[in-house]
One Martini backbone bead per residue (centre of mass of N, CA, C, O) as a GRO file, in nm:
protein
  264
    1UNK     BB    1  17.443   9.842   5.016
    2UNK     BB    2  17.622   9.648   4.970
    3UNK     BB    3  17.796   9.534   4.708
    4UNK     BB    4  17.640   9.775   4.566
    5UNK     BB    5  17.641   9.944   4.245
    6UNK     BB    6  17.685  10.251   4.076
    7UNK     BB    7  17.528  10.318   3.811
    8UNK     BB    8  17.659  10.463   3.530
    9UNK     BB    9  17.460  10.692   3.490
   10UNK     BB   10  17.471  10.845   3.744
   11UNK     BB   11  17.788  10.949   3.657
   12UNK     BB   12  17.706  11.124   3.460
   13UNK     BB   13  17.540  11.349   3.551
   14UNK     BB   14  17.719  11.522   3.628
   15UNK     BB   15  17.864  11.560   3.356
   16UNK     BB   16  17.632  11.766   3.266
   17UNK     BB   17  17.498  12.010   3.144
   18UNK     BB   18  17.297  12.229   3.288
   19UNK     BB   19  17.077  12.207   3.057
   20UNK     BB   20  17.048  11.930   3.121
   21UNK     BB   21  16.984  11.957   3.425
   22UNK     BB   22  16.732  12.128   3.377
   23UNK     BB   23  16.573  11.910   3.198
   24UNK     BB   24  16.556  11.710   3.397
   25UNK     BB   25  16.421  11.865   3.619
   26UNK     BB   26  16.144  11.896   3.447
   27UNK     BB   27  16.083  11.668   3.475
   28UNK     BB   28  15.824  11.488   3.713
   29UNK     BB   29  16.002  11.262   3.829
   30UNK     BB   30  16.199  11.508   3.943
   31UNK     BB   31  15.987  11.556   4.154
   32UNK     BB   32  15.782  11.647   4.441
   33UNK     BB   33  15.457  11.593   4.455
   34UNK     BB   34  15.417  11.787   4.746
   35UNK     BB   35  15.510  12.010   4.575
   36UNK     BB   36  15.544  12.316   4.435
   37UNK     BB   37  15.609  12.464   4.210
   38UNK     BB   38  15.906  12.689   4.147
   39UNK     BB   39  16.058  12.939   4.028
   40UNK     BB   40  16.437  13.062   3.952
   41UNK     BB   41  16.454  13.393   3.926
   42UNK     BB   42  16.786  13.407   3.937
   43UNK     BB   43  16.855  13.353   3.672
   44UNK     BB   44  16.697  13.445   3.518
   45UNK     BB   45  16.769  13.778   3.554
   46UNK     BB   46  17.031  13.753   3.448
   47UNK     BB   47  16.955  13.629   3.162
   48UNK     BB   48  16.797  13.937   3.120
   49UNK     BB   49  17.073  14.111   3.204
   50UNK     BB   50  17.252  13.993   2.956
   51UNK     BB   51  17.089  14.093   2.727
   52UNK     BB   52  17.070  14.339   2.744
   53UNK     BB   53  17.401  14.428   2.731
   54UNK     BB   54  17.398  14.328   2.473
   55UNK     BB   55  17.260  14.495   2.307
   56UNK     BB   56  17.385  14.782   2.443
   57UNK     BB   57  17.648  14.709   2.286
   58UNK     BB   58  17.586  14.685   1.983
   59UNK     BB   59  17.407  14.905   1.916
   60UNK     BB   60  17.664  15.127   1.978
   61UNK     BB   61  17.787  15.044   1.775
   62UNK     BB   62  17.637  15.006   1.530
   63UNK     BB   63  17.530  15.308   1.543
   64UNK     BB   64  17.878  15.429   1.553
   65UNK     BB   65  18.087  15.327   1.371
   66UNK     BB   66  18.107  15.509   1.093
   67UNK     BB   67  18.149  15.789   1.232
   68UNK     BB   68  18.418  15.677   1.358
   69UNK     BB   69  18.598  15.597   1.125
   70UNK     BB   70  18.558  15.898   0.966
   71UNK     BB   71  18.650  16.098   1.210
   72UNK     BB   72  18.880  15.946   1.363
   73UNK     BB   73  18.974  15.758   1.139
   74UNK     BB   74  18.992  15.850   0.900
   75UNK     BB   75  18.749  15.707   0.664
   76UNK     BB   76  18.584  15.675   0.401
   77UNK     BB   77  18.257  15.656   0.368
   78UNK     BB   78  18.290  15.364   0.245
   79UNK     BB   79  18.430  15.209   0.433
   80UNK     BB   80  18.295  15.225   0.663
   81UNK     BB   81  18.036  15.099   0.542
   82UNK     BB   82  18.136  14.838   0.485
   83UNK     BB   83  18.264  14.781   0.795
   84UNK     BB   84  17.985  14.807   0.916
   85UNK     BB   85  17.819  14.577   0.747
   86UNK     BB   86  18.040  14.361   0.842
   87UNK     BB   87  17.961  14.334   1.111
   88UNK     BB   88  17.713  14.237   1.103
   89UNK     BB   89  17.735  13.988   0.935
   90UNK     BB   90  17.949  13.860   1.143
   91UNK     BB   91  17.739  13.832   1.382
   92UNK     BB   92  17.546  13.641   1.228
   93UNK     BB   93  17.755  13.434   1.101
   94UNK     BB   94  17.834  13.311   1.430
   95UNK     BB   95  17.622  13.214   1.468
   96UNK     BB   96  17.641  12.876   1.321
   97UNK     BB   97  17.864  12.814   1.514
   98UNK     BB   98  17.729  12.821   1.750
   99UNK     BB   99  17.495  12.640   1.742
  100UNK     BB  100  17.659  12.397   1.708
  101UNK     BB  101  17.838  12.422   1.951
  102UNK     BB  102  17.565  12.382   2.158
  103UNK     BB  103  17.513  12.074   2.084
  104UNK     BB  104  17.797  11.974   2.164
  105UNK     BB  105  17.863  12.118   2.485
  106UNK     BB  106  17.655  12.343   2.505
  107UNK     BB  107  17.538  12.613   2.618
  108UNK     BB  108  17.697  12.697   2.834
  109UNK     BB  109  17.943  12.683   2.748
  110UNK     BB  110  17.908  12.881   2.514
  111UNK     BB  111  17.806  13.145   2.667
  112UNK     BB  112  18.083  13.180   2.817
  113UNK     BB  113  18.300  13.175   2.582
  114UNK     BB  114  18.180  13.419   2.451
  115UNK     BB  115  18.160  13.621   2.700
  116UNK     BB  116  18.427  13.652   2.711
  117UNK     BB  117  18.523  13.758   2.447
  118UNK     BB  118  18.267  13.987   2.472
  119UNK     BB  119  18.493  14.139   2.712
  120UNK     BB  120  18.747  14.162   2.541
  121UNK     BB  121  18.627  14.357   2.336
  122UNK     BB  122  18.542  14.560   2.484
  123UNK     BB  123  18.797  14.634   2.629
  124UNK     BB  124  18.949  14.682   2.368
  125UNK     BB  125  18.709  14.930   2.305
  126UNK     BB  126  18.798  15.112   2.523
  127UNK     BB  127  19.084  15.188   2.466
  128UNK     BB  128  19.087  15.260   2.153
  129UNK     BB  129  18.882  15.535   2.227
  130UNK     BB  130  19.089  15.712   2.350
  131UNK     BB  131  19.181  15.998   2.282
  132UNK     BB  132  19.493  15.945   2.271
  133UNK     BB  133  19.461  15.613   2.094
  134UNK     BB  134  19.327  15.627   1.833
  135UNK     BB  135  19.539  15.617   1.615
  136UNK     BB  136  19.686  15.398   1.691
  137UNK     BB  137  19.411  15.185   1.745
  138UNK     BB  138  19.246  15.130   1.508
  139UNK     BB  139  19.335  14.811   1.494
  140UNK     BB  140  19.172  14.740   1.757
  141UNK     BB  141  18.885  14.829   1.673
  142UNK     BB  142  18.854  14.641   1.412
  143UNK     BB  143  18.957  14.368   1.532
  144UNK     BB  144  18.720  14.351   1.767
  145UNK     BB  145  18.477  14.399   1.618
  146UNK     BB  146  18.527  14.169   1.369
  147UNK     BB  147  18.577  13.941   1.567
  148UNK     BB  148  18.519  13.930   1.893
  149UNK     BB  149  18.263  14.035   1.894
  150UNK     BB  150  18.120  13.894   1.691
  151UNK     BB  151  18.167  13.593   1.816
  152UNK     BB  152  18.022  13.654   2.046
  153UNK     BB  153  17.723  13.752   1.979
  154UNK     BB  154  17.687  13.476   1.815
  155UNK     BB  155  17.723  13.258   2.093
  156UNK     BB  156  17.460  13.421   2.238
  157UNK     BB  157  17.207  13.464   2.069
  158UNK     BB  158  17.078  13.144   1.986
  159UNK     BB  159  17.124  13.060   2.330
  160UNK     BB  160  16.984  13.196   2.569
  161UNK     BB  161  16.683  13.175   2.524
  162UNK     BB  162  16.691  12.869   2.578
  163UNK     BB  163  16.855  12.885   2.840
  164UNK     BB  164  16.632  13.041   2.991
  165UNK     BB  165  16.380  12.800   2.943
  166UNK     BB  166  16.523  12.567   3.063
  167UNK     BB  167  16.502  12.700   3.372
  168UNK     BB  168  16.174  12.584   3.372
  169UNK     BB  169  16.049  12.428   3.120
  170UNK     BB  170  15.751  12.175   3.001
  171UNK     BB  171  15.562  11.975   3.170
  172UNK     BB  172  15.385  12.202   3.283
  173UNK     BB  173  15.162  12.461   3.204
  174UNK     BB  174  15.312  12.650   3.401
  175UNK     BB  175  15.562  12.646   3.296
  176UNK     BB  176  15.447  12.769   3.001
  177UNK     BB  177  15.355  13.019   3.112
  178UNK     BB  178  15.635  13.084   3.241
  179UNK     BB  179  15.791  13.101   2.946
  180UNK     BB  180  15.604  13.345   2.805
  181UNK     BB  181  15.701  13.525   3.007
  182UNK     BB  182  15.989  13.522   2.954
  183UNK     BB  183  16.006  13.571   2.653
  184UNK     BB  184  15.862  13.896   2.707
  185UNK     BB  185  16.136  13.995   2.871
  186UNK     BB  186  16.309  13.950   2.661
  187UNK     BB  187  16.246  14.142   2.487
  188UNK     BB  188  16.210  14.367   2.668
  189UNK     BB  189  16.525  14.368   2.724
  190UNK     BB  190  16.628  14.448   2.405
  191UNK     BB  191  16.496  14.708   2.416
  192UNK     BB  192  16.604  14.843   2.664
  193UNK     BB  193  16.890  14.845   2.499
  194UNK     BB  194  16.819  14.964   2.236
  195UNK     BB  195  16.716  15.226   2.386
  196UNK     BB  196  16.989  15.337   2.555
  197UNK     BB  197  17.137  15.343   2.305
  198UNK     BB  198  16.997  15.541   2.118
  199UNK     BB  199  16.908  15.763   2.336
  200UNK     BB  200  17.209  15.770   2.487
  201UNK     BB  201  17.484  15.648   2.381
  202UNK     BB  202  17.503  15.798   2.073
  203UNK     BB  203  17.509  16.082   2.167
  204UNK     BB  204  17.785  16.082   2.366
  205UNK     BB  205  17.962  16.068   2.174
  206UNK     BB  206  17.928  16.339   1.962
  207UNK     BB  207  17.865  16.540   2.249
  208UNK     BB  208  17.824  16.432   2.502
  209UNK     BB  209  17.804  16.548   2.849
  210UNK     BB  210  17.725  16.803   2.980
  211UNK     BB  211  17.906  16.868   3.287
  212UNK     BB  212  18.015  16.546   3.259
  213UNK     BB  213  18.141  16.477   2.912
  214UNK     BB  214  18.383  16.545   2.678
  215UNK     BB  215  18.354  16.519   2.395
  216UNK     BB  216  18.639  16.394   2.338
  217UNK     BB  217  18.474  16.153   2.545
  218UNK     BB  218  18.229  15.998   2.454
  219UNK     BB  219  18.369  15.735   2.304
  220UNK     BB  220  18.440  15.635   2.621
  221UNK     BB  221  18.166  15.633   2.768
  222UNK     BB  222  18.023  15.433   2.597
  223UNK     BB  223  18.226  15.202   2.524
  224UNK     BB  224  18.293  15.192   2.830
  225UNK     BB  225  18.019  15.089   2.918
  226UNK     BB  226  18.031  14.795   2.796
  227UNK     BB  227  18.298  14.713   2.918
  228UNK     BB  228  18.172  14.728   3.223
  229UNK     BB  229  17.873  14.531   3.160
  230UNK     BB  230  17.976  14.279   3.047
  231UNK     BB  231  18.194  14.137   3.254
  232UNK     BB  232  18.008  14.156   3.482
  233UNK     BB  233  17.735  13.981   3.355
  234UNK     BB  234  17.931  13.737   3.318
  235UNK     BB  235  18.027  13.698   3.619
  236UNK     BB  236  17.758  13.655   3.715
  237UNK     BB  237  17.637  13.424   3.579
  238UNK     BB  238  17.858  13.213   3.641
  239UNK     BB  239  17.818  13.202   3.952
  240UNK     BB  240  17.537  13.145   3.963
  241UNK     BB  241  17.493  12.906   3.784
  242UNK     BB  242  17.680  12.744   3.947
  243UNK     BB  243  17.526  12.730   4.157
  244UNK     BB  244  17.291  12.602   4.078
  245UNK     BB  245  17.432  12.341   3.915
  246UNK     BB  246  17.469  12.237   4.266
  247UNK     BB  247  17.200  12.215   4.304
  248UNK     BB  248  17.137  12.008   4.063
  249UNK     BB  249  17.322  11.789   4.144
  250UNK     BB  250  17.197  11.729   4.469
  251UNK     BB  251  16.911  11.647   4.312
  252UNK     BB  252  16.984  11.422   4.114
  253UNK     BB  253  17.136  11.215   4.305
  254UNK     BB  254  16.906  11.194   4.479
  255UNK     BB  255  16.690  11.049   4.272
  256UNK     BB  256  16.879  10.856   4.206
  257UNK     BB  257  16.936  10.698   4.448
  258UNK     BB  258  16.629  10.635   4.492
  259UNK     BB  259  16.580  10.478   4.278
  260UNK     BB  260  16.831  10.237   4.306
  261UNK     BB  261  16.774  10.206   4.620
  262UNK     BB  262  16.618  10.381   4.837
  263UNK     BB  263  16.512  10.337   5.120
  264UNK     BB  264  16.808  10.266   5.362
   0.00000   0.00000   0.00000
């Protein structure tokens, strides 16, 4: 090993977004053949659950948020709808520059970005719904959802399901149909938070929830449930995946070292 010099390209995979490193490990060449292939089903999961949270907190907003507009904060039937419409159109109009931004960046830092946004947003609505609060903070509320809220869910939305499919690969038949079953799940994630919100937190806004949650208080405790998991599964997601990364990076640099010295 003396004299000899490791390629600059072994240097370089360091420091490759986790989506290249782990497209890499999906190549053949990047396996042991001696083992049989098995996902790593605790990223998938992860990002399984960061969907649900991501979708069951945009639908209870974007279901309520007309009445909330009109009845707290006294804003007239157009307006109120404007502002309903003015934010969906936001999210999906920041899908286009998520998307690009995760060409130049990748996923993962995009999607790390984005909810990192999408977790201050929603703690500054789950603040401004508070019932002493609302009159004074309506200007906190349209301006989480019309940017910061629109922004984040805009830069996850393109990129996860792509970024969950990365974490499989698809190099051999098993890969392939375990990403079908992955997509099918993915889906299933967003029905399920969907059913959730539509189901039972857009209920408790203007309800509450009876012997546990005073109509008066239904607005922080639906908003209040997407600020409290919508940060949490995002500080899961980042640490989990940063695990996997470290295990990708001593995977990757050992297959590099074999491929470039053998066995020394």
């Amino acid at each position: 090993m003396k004299g000899r010099r490791l390629p600059a390209h072994g240097i370089f995979i360091i420091f490759r977004p986790f989506d290249a490193l782990a497209m890499e490990l999906s190549k053949p060449e990047s396996f042991d053949d001696s083992k049989e292939w098995k996902v790593n089903k605790l990223p998938v999961a992860v990002i399984l659950l960061v969907e649900l949270c991501e979708r069951l907190t945009y639908y209870t907003l974007a279901g309520t948020q007309k009445i909330y507009l009109q009845n707290q904060l006294k804003k007239t039937p157009s307006t109120a709808a404007a502002l309903n419409s003015v934010f969906s159109m936001m999210c999906y109009f920041w899908c286009i520059p998520g998307g690009l931004l995760a060409d130049s960046v990748g996923r993962y830092k995009t999607i790390i970005a984005a909810g990192s946004v999408y977790a201050i947003g929603t703690i500054f609505v789950g603040i401004s719904v508070i019932h002493d609060f609302q009159q004074s903070q309506g200007w906190l509320f349209i301006t989480s959802c019309l940017v910061l809220i629109a922004m984040g869910t805009g830069g996850i939305k393109p990129n996860i399901a792509n970024f969950g499919a990365d974490q499989i690969g698809d190099a051999t038949e098993k890969q392939r149909q375990c990403q079908t079953t992955f997509f099918s799940l993915f889906y299933l994630s967003i029905n399920v938070g969907v059913l959730i919100a539509f189901g039972f937190l857009t209920n408790t806004t203007t309800g509450g929830l009876p012997g546990v949650i005073p109509q008066s208080e239904g607005y922080s405790f639906a908003y209040g449930s997407g600020a409290g998991c919508i940060p949490k599964k995002f500080g899961l997601f980042s640490l989990d995946i940063t695990w996997e990364c470290q295990s990708c990076i001593e995977c990757v640099l050992k297959t590099e070292f074999q491929h470039n010295f053998g066995n020394l």
